[in-house]
CSV table of C-alpha atoms in Angstrom, one decimal:
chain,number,residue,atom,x,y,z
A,28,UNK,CA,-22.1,-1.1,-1.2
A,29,UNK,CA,-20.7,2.1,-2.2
A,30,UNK,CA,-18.3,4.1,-0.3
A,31,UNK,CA,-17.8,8.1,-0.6
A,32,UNK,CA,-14.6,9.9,-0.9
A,33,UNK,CA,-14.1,10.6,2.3
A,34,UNK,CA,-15.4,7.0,3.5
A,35,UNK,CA,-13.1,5.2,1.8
A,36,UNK,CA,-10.0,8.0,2.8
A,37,UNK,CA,-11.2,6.9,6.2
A,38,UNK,CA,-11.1,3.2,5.8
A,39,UNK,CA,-7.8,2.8,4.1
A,40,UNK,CA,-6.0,4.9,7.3
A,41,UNK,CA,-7.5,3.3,9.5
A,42,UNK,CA,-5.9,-0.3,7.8
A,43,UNK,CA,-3.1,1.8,7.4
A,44,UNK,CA,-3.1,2.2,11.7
A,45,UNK,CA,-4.2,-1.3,12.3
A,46,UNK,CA,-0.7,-2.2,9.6
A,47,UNK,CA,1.4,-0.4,11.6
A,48,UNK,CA,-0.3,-1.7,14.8
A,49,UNK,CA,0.4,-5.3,14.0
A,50,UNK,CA,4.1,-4.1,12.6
A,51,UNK,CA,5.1,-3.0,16.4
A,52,UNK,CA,4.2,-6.3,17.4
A,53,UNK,CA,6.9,-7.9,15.0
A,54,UNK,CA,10.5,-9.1,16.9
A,55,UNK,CA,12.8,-7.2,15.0
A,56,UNK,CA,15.2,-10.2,15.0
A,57,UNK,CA,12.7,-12.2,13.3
A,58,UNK,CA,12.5,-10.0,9.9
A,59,UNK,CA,14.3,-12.6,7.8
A,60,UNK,CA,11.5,-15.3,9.1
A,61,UNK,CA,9.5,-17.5,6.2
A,62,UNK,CA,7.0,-19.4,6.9
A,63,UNK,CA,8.3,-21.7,4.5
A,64,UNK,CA,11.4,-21.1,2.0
A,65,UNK,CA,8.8,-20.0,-1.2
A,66,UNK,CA,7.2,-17.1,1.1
A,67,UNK,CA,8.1,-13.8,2.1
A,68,UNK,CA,9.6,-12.8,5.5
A,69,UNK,CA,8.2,-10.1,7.4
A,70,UNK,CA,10.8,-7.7,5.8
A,71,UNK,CA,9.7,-8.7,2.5
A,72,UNK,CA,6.1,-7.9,3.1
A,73,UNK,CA,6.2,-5.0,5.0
A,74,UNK,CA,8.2,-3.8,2.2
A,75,UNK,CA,5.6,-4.9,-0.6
A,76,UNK,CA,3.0,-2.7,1.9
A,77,UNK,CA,4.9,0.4,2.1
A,78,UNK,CA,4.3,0.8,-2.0
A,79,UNK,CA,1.1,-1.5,-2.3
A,80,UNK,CA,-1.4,0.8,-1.6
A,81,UNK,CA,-0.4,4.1,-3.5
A,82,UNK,CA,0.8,2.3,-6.6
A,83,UNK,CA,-2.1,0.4,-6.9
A,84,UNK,CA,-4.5,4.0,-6.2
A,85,UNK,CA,-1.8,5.6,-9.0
A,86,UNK,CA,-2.7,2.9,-11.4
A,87,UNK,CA,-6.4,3.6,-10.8
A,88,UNK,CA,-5.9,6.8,-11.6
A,89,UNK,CA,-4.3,6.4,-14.7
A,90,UNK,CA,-7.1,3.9,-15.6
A,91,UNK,CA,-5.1,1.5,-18.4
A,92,UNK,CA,-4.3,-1.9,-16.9
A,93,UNK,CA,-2.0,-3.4,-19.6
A,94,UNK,CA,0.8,-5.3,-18.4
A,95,UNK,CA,3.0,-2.7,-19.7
A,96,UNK,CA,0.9,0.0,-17.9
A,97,UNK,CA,1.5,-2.2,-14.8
A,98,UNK,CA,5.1,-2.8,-15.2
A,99,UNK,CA,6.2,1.4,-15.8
A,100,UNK,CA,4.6,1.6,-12.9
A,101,UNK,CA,4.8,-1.3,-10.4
A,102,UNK,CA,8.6,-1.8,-11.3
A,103,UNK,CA,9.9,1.6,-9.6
A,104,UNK,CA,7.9,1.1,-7.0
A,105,UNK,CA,9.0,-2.8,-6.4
A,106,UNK,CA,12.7,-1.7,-6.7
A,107,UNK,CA,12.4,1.6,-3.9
A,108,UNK,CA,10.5,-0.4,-2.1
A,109,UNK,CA,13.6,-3.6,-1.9
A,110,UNK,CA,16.1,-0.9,-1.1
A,111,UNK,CA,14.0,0.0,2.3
A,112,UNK,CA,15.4,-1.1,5.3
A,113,UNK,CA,12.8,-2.1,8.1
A,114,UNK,CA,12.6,1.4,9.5
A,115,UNK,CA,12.2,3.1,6.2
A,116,UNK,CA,9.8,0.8,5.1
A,117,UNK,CA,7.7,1.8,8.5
A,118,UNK,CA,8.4,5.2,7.7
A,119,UNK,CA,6.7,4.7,3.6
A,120,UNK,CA,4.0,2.9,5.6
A,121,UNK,CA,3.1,5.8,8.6
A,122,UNK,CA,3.2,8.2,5.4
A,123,UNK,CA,0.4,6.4,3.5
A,124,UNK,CA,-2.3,8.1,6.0
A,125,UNK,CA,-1.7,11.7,5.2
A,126,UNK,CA,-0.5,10.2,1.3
A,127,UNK,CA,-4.3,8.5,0.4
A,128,UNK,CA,-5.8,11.8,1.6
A,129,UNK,CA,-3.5,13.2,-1.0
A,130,UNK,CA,-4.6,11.1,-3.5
A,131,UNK,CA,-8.1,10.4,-3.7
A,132,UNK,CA,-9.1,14.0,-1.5
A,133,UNK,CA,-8.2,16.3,-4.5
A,134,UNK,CA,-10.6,14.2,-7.0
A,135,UNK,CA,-14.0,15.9,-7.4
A,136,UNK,CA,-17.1,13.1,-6.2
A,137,UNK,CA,-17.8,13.2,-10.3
A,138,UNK,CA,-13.8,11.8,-11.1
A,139,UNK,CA,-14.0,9.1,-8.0
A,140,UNK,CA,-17.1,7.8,-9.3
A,141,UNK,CA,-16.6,7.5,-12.5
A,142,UNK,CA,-13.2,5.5,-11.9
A,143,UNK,CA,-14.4,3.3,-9.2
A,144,UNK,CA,-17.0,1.9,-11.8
């Protein structure tokens, strides 16, 4: 199945709402909690979401996967992303909405299909 523009805008808010749903149900005292000592804790991987998303949509756009490709631009993203404190990290996240409209709205239907195949 292939999604338009605008389809797949709509279904990356709306995991971007359900995300930020699931985040209000997290007891903030519980942020450090691992399921088990190799995993992240809920600070850890709301902080990995915040810059998931875009970075991976700004790779796509740039359209060369080498690691070293990867790394110039997963690295600034990974180290912002540490430095976020729970309510910042929330804040990167509510942004994404209005951020992957940004993103993939400005691309003509011609430049979205020919990088999503």
């Amino acid at each position: 199945m292939v999604l338009t523009k605008q389809e797949l805008i709509s279904s990356l808010q709306n995991e971007v709402r359900i995300l930020l749903h699931l985040i209000g149900k997290i007891d903030k005292t519980k942020l450090d909690y691992r399921p088990t000592p190799k995993q992240r804790s809920f600070l850890d991987l709301i902080q990995y979401m915040a810059i998931m998303g875009p970075t991976m949509v700004a790779a796509i756009h740039q359209g060369i996967f080498t690691r070293e490709a990867m790394t110039a631009i997963w690295g600034p993203a990974e180290a912002a992303a540490k430095a976020m404190n729970f309510d910042q990290a929330v804040a990167a996240i509510e942004r994404q909405s209005g951020e992957y409209g940004r993103l993939l709205g400005g691309r003509t239907d011609d430049e979205f299909r020919s990088e999503i195949e």
